[in-house]
Coordinates of C-alpha atoms and ligand atoms in Angstrom, one line a residue:
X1 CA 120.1 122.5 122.4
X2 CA 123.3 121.0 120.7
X3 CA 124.8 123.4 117.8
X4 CA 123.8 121.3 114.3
X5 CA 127.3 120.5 112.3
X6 CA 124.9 120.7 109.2
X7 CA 124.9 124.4 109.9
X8 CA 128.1 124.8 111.3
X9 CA 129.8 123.9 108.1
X10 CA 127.6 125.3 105.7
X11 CA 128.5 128.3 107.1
X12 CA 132.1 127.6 106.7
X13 CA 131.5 126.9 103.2
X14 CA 129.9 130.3 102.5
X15 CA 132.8 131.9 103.5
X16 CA 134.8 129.9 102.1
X17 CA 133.3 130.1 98.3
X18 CA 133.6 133.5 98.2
X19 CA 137.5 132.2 98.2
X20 CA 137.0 130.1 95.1
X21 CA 138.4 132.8 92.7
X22 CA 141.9 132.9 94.9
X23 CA 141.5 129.3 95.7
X24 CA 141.3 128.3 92.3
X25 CA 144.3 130.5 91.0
X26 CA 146.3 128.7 93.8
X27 CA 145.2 125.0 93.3
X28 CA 144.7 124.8 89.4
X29 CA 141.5 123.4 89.4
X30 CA 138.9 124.3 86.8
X31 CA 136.3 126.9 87.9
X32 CA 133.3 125.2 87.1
X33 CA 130.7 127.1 85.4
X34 CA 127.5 127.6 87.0
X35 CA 124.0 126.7 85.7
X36 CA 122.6 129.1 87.3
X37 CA 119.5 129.7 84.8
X38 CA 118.5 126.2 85.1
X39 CA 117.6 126.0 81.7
X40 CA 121.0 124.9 80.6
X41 CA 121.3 121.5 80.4
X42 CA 124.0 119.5 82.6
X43 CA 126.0 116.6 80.7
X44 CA 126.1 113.4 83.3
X45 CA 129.0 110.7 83.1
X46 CA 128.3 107.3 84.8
X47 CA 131.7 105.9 85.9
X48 CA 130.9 102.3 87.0
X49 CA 127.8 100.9 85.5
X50 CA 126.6 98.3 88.3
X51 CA 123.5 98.3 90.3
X52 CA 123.8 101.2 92.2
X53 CA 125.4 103.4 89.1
X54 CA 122.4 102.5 86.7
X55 CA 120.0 103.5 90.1
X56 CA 121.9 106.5 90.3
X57 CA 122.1 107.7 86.7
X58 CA 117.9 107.1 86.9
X59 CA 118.1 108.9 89.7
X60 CA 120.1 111.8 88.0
X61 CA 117.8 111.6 84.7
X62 CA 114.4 112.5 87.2
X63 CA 115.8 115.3 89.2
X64 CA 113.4 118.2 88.1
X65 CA 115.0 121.1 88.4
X66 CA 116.8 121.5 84.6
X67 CA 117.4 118.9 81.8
X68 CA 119.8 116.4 82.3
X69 CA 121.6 113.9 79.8
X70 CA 123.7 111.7 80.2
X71 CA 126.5 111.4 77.6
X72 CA 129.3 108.8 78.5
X73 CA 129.9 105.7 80.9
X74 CA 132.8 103.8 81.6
X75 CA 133.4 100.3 83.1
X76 CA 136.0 97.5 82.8
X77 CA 133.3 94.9 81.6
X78 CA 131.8 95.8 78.4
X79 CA 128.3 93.2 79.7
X80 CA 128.2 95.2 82.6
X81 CA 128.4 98.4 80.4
X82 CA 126.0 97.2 77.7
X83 CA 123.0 96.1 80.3
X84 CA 123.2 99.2 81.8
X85 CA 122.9 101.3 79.0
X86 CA 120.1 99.6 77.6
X87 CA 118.3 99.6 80.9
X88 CA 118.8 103.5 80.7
X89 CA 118.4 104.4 77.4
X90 CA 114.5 102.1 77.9
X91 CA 113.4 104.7 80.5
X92 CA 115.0 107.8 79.4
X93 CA 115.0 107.7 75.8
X94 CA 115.4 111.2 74.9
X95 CA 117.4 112.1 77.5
X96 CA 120.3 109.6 76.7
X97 CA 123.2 110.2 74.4
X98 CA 126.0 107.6 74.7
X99 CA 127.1 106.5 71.2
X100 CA 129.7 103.6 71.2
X101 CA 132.5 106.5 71.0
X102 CA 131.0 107.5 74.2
X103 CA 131.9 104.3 75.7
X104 CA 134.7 103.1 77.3
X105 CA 135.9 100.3 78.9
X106 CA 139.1 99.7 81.0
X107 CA 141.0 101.0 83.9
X108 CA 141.4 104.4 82.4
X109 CA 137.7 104.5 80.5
X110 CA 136.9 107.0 83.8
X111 CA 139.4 109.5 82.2
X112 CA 138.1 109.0 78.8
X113 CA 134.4 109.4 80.3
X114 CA 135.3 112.7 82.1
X115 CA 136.7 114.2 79.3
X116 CA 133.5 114.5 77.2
X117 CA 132.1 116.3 80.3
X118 CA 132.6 120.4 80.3
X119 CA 133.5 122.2 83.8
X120 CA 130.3 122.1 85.4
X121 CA 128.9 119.4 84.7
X122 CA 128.3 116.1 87.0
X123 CA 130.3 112.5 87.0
X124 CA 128.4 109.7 89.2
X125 CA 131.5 107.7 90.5
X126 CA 129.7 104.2 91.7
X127 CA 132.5 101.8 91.0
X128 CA 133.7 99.1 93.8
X129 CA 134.9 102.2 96.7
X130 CA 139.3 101.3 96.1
X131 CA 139.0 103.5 93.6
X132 CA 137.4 106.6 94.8
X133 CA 140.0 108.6 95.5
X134 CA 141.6 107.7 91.8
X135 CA 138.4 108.9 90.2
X136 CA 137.3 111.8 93.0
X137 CA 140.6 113.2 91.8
X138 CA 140.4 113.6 88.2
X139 CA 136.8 115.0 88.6
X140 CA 138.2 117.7 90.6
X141 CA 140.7 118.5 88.0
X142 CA 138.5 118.6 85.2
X143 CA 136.2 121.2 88.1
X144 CA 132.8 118.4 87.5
X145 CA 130.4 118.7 89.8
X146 CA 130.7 114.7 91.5
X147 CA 128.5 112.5 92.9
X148 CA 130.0 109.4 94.8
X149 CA 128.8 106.5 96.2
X150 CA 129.6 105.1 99.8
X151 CA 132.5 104.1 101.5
X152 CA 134.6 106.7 99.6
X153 CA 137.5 104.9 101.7
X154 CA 138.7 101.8 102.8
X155 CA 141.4 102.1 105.2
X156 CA 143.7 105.1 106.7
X157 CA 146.3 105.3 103.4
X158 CA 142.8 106.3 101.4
X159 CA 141.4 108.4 103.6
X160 CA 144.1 110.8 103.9
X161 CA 143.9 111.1 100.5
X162 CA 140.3 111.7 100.1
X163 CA 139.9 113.9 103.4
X164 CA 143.2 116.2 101.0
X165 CA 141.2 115.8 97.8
X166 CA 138.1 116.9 99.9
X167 CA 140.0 119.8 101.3
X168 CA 141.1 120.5 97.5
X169 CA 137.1 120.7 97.2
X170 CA 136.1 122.7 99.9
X171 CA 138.7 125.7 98.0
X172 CA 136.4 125.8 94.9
X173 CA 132.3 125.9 94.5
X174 CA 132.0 122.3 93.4
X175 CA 129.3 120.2 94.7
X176 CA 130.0 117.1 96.1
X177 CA 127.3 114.5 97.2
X178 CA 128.2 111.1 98.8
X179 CA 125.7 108.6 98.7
X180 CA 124.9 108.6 102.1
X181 CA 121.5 108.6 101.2
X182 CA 119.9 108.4 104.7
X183 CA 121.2 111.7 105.6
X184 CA 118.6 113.0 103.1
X185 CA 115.6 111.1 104.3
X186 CA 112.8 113.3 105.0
X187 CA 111.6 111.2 108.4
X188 CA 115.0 110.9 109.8
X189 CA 115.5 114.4 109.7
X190 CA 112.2 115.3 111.3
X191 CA 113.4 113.0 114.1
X192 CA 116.6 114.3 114.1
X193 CA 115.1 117.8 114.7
X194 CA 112.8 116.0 117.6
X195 CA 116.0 114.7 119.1
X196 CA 117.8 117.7 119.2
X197 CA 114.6 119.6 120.6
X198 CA 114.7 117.3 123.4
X199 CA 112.2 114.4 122.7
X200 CA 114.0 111.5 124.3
X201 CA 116.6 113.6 126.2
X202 CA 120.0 113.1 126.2
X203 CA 121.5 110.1 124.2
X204 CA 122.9 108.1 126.4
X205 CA 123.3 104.8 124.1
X206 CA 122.5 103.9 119.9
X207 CA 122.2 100.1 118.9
X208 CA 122.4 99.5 114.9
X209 CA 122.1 95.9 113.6
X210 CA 122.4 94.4 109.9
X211 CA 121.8 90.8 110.6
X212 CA 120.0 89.4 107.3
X213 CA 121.7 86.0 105.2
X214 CA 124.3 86.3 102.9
X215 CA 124.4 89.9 101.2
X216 CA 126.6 90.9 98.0
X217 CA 129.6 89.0 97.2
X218 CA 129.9 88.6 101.0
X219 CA 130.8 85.1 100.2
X220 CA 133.3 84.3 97.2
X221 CA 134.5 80.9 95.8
X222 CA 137.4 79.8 94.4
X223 CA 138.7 81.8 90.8
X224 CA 137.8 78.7 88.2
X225 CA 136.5 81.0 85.8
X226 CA 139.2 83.2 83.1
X227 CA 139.0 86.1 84.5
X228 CA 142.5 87.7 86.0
X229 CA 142.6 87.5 90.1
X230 CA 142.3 91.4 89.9
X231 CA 138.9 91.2 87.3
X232 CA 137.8 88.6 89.6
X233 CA 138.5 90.5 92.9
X234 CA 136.9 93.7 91.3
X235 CA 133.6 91.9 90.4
X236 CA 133.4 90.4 93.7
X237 CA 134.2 93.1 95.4
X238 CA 132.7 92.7 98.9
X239 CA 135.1 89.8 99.8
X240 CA 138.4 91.7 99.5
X241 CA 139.4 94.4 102.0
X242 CA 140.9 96.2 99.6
X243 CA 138.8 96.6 97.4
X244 CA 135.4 97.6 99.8
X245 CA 136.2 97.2 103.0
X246 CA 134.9 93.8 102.9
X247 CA 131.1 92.9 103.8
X248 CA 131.7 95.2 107.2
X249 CA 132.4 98.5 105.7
X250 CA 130.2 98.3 102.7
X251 CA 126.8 97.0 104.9
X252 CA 127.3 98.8 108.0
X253 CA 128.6 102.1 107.0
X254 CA 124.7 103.5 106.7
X255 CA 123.3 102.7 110.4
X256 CA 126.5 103.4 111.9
X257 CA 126.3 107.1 109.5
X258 CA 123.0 107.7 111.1
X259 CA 123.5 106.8 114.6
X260 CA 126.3 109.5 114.8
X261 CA 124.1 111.7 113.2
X262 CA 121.8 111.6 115.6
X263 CA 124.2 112.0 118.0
X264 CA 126.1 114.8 116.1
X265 CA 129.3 113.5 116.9
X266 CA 132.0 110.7 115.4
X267 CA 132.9 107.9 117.8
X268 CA 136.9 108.2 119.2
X269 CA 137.5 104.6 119.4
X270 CA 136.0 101.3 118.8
X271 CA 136.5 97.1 120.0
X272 CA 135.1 94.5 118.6
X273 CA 134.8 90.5 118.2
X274 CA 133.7 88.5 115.4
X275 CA 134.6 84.8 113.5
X276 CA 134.3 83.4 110.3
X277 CA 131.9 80.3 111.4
X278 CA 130.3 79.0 108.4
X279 CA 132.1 79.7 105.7
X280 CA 131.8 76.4 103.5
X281 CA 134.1 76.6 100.1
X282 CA 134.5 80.4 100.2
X283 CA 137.7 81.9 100.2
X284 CA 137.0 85.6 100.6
X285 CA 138.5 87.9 103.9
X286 CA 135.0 88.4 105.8
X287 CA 133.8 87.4 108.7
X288 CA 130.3 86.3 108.8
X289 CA 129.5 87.7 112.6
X290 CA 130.7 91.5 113.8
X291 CA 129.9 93.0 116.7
X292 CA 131.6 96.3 117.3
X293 CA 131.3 98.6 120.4
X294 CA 131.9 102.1 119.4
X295 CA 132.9 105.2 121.9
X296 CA 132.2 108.3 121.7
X297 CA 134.3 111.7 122.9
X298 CA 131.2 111.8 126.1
X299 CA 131.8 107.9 126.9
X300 CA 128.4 106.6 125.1
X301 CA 128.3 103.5 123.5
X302 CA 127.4 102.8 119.6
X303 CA 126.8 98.9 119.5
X304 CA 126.6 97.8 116.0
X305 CA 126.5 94.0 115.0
X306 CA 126.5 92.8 111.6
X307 CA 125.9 89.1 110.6
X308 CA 125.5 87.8 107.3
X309 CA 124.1 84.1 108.0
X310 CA 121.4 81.8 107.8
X311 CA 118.2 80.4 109.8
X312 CA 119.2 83.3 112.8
X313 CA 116.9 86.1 113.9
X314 CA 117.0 88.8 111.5
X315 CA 117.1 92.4 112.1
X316 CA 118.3 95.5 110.2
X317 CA 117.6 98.8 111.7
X318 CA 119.2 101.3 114.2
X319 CA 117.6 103.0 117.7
X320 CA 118.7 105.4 120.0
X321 CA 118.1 105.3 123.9
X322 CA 118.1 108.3 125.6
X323 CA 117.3 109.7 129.2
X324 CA 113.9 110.6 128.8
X325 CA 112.7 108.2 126.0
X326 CA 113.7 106.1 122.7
X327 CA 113.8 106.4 119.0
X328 CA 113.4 104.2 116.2
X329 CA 116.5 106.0 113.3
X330 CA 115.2 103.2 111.1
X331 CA 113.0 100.3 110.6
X332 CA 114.2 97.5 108.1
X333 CA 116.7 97.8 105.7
X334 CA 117.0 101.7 104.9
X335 CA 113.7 102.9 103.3
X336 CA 111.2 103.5 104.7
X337 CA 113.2 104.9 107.4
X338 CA 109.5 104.7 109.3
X339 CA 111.1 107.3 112.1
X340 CA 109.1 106.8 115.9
X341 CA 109.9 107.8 119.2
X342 CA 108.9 106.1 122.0
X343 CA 108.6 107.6 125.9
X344 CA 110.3 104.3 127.1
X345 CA 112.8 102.0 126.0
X346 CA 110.3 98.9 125.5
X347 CA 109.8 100.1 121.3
X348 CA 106.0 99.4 122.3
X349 CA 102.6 100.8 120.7
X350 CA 101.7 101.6 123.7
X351 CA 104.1 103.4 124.7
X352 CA 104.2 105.9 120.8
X353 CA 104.6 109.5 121.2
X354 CA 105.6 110.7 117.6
X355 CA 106.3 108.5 114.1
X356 CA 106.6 110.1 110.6
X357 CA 103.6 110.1 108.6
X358 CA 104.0 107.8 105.5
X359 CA 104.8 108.0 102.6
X360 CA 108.1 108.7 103.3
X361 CA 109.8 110.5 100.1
X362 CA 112.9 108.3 98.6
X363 CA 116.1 109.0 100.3
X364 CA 118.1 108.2 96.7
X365 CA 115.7 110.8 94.7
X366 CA 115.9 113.2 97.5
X367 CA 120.1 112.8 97.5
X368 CA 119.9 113.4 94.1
X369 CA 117.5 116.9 94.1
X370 CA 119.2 118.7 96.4
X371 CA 122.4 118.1 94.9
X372 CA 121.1 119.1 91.6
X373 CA 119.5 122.0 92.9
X374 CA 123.0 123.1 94.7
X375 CA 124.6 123.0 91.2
X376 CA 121.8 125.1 89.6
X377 CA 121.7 127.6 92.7
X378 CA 125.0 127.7 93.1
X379 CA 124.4 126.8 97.2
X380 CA 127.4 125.2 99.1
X381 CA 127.3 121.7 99.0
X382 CA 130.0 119.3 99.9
X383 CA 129.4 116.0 101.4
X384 CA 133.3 114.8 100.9
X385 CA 134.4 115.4 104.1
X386 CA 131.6 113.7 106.1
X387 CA 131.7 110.5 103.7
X388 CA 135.6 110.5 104.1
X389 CA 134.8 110.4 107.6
X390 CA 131.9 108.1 108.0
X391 CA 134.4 105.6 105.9
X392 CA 137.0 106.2 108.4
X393 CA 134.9 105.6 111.5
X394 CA 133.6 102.1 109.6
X395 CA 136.8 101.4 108.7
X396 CA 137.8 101.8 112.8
X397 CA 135.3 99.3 113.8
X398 CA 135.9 96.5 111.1
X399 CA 139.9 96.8 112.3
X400 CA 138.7 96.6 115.7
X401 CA 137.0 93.3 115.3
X402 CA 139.8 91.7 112.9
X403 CA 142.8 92.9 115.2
X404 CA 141.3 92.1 118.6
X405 CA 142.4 95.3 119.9
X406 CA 141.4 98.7 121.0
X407 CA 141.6 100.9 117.4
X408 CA 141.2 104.7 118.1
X409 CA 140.3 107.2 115.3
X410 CA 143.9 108.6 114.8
X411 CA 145.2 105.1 115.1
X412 CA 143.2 104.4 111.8
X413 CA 143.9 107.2 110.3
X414 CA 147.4 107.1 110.6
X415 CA 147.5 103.4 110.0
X416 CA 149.9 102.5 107.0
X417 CA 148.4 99.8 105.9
X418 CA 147.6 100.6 102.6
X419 CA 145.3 97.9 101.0
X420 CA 145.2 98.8 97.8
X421 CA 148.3 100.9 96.4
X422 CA 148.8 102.5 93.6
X423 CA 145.6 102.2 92.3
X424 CA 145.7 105.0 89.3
X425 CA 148.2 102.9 87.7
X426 CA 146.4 98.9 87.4
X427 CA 146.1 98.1 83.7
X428 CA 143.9 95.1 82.9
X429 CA 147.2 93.1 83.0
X430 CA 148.0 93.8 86.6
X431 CA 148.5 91.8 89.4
X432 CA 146.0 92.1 92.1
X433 CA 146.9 93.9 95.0
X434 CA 145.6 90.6 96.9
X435 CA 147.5 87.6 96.2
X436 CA 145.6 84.2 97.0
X437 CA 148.2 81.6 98.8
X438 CA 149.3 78.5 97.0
X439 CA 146.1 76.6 98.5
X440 CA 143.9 79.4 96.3
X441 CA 142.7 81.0 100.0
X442 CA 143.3 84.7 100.7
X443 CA 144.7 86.0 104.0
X444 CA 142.1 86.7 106.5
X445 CA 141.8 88.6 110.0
X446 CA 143.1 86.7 113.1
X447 CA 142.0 88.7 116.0
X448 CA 144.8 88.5 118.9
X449 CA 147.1 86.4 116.2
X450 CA 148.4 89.1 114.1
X451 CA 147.2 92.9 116.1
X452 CA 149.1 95.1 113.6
X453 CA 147.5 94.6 110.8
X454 CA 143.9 93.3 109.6
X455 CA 146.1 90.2 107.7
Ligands
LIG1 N1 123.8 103.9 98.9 C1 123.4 102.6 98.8 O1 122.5 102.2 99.4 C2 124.2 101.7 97.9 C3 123.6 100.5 97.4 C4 124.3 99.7 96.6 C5 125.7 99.9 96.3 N2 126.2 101.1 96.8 C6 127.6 101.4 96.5 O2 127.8 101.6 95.2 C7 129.1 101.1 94.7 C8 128.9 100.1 93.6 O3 128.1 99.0 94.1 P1 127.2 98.1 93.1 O4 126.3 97.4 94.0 O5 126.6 99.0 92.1 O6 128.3 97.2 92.5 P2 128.3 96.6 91.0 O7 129.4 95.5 91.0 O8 126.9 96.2 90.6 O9 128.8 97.8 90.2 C9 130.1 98.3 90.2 C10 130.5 98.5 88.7 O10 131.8 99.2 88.7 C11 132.5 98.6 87.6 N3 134.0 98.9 87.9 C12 134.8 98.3 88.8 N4 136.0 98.9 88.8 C13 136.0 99.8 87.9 C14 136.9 100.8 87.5 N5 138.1 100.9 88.0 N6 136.5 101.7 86.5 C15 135.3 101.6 86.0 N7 134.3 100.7 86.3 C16 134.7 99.9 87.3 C17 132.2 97.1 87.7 O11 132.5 96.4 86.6 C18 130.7 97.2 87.9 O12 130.0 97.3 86.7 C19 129.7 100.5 96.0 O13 130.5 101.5 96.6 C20 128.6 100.2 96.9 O14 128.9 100.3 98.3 C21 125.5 101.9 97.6

């Protein structure tokens, strides 16, 4: 049976908390304190109030295991800010305390938003991923307990920085949770015990595919509006490397997460291919087809192909082939994961030997009460690492397919391309770190035309 990293590192963090006290003295990060009663109640911030950060904070609000409020937000659009809260303060009435003071808006509102937290309490960071690292950071020094949403990196400049602010992490008992949410799912984890136990034998190939229509701001028009190039980059942020990763990290990054799970390993090096075929009047970076070939250490393939287009077959779910059998790692879209394994590789009725039995429990909930329950137990629990390095291995693949090249893991991580700069210091009258050409189009990839860099 293969050794489980889940256990492996959770054993390095146990010894390693019991270094927090030195750790702590040496780094000068806040010791947080520790709810350990569970009866204390844990302050939230929301730090980006989109889609995802109002799901989250709901998500926060109904963990069970001790009261929760949540006390400040920040954003750079006050609408954006205002929808959210209301949306919030409707379903959790009594457990919501954001007074306009408790609001703020701009480039440094996270700081402002942190600061009404005490050590020990939790800050959901679910802005567009550039600025992970920016926020991760000051969490760390103000020793809150963090949860942050996926890719927590865009390219190799941020990783390095996460993957040292993770490190920082790892020296003190803070929790960290990255919204990797399928690594929480009740039916993949069943199946990823099955797979390790045997069931379909040795992996010998994974196939992940998001091909649906347009997703996101996957497709972006022409700036008519009065917003600044940076405002207008930020809102639509899955059209700008810099600030997501484009439409290839931000999509894929969750069936190519759970096909290394499975196969408890990261891939060394990926190729690729892709085009931008119908792209009408936008002017974003994406391309609208990927299809990436990833390698791992052992020589088996990850095949992940993305495609955000119309009117083509649709399919958004990952499988793993392996010498004695198959397995469904999920179904359509991300939840229900709907878990099977199969004794051949024909995904048949027939042919079922195991699937999960529904209802499957919600990954996002689930994300959220173990983290919560880390905090109050005070158990190890750091997911920084893992979603610094799930980014990367996204990140790999996208270059892959924009370069035309070969792009190793060490290539992309040492890769200098830094796509977003200096990120802790934009004001709202900064320039973008994107400029648009004098024809209003950004650069995009041109695979075998310029290899260096992505543009
Ligand atoms: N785990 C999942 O399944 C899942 C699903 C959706 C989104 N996400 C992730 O969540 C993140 C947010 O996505 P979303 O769909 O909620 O986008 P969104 O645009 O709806 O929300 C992002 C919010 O952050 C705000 N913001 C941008 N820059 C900011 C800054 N510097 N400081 C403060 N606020 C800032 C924006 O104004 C916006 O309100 C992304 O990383 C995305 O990949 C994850």
């Amino acid at each position: 049976m293969k050794s489980k990293p889940n256990d492996l590192s959770r054993r390095e963090l146990m010894k390693k908390s019991s270094q927090v006290a030195v750790a702590s003295a040496l780094t000068g990060l806040a010791v947080p304190a520790v709810h350990a009663a569970g009866d204390e109640t844990i302050k939230v911030a929301l730090v980006g109030c989109g889609g995802r950060g109002t799901g989250a904070a709901f998500n926060a609000l109904s963990t069970k295991c001790g009261p929760t409020e949540l006390v400040a937000m920040a954003d750079v659009f006050p609408d954006r800010l205002a929808a959210s809260y209301k949306q919030v303060q409707r379903k959790f009435e009594k457990q919501v305390d954001v007074p306009e003071e408790r609001r703020f808006i701009g480039f440094d509102a996270y700081q402002k938003a942190m600061d009404c937290l005490r050590p020990g309490d939790v800050v959901i960071l679910t802005t567009p991923p550039a600025f992970r690292w920016v926020h991760f950071g000051y969490a760390l020094k103000k020793g809150l307990h963090v949860f942050m949403e996926k890719p927590v990196t865009v390219d190799g400049p941020s990783t390095r920085k996460l993957l040292k602010l993770a490190d920082e992490s790892e020296k003190t008992s803070l929790k960290v949770g990255v919204g990797l949410m399928c690594r929480h799912c009740a039916a993949r984890k069943e199946l990823y015990d099955r797979i390790n136990d045997g069931a379909i034998g040795e992996i010998t190939l994974l196939r992940a595919y998001r091909m649906v229509g347009p997703t996101g701001s996957a497709f972006v028009k022409k700036n008519t509006s009065d917003l600044s190039e940076l405002l207008y980059q930020i809102k639509n942020f899955h059209g700008f490397l810099w600030a997501s990763g484009g439409a290839f990290s931000d999509f894929l990054i969750h069936n190519i997460d759970e096909c290394c799970w499975m196969k408890d390993a990261w891939p060394v090096r990926a190729q690729g291919s892709g085009g931008r075929h119908y792209r009408g009047d936008a002017i974003d970076q994406n391309f609208d087809t990927y299809s990436v070939e990833y390698t791992f250490a052992d020589g088996t393939k990850l095949i992940v192909n993305g495609r955000t287009m119309r009117g083509c077959h649709q399919e958004f779910a990952s499988y793993a082939h392996g010498t004695r059998g198959s397995a469904v790692i999920s179904t359509s879209s991300h939840s229900p994961a709907r878990c099977r394994i199969y004794k051949g590789h024909n995904i048949a009725p027939d042919d079922l030997v195991w699937r999960f039995p529904p209802p499957e429990p919600d990954p996002y909930q689930l994300e959220w009460d173990h983290l919560m329950e880390a905090i109050r137990q005070d158990k190890p629990y750091n997911e920084a690492r893992r979603g610094a390095e799930a980014s990367l291995i996204t990140a790999m693949g996208r270059m892959a397919a924009h370069t035309g090249r070969v792009v190793t893991r060490d290539e992309m991580l040492n890769h200098d391309h830094d796509l977003g700069g200096d990120l802790d210091q934009l004001t709202m009258d900064s320039a973008s770190p994107l400029q648009a050409g004098e024809d209003g189009k950004y650069p995009v990839p041109q695979p075998g035309i310029q290899t260096k860099r992505e543009f």
